């Protein structure tokens, strides 16, 4: 499974990536700390699931989900 985790707090990203690697060790799990990085990443990588923080600076998780979709 290809996943992306986006949160403006690096510790939260690290925790989620660690959990995903335990439950899906064969998957590709990317962690990013900004919406702009996520948009760029999603444009060039196939994704199955996106875990998005709702409250982030500049662009929160709801508009980010629309852009990624």
Coordinates of C-alpha atoms in Angstrom, one line a residue:
X1 CA 0.0 0.0 0.0
X2 CA 1.2 3.5 -0.8
X3 CA 0.4 6.0 1.9
X4 CA 1.2 9.7 2.7
X5 CA 1.0 11.3 6.1
X6 CA 0.9 15.0 6.3
X7 CA 1.1 17.0 9.6
X8 CA 2.9 20.2 10.5
X9 CA 4.4 18.4 13.6
X10 CA 7.3 16.2 12.7
X11 CA 6.8 14.0 15.8
X12 CA 3.3 13.2 14.7
X13 CA 4.5 12.3 11.3
X14 CA 7.2 10.0 12.7
X15 CA 4.8 8.3 15.0
X16 CA 2.3 7.6 12.2
X17 CA 5.0 6.4 9.8
X18 CA 6.4 4.0 12.5
X19 CA 2.9 2.6 13.0
X20 CA 2.3 2.1 9.3
X21 CA 5.7 0.4 8.8
X22 CA 4.7 -2.1 11.6
X23 CA 1.3 -3.0 10.1
X24 CA 2.4 -2.8 6.4
X25 CA 6.1 -3.5 6.3
X26 CA 6.0 -4.0 2.5
X27 CA 4.3 -0.7 1.8
X28 CA 5.7 2.7 0.8
X29 CA 5.0 5.3 3.5
X30 CA 5.9 8.9 3.0
X31 CA 5.7 11.6 5.7
X32 CA 5.6 15.3 5.0
X33 CA 5.3 18.4 7.1
X34 CA 3.7 20.8 4.7
X35 CA 0.7 20.9 2.3
X36 CA 2.8 22.2 -0.5
X37 CA 5.2 19.2 -0.2
X38 CA 2.2 16.9 -0.2
X39 CA 0.7 18.4 -3.4
X40 CA 4.1 18.0 -5.1
X41 CA 4.6 14.5 -3.9
X42 CA 1.1 13.3 -4.8
X43 CA 1.5 14.7 -8.3
X44 CA 4.3 12.2 -9.0
X45 CA 3.6 9.2 -6.8
X46 CA 0.6 6.9 -6.7
X47 CA -1.3 6.9 -3.4
X48 CA -3.8 4.5 -1.9
X49 CA -4.4 6.3 1.4
X50 CA -3.7 9.9 2.7
X51 CA -3.6 10.6 6.5
X52 CA -4.0 14.4 6.7
X53 CA -3.9 16.8 9.7
X54 CA -7.0 19.0 9.7
X55 CA -5.3 22.0 11.3
X56 CA -2.2 23.1 9.5
X57 CA -0.9 26.6 8.6
X58 CA -1.6 28.0 5.1
X59 CA -3.7 25.1 3.9
X60 CA -5.5 22.7 6.2
X61 CA -6.3 19.1 5.6
X62 CA -9.7 19.5 3.9
X63 CA -8.6 21.6 0.9
X64 CA -5.4 19.5 0.8
X65 CA -7.5 16.4 0.4
X66 CA -9.4 18.0 -2.5
X67 CA -6.2 19.0 -4.2
X68 CA -4.6 15.6 -3.8
X69 CA -7.7 13.8 -5.1

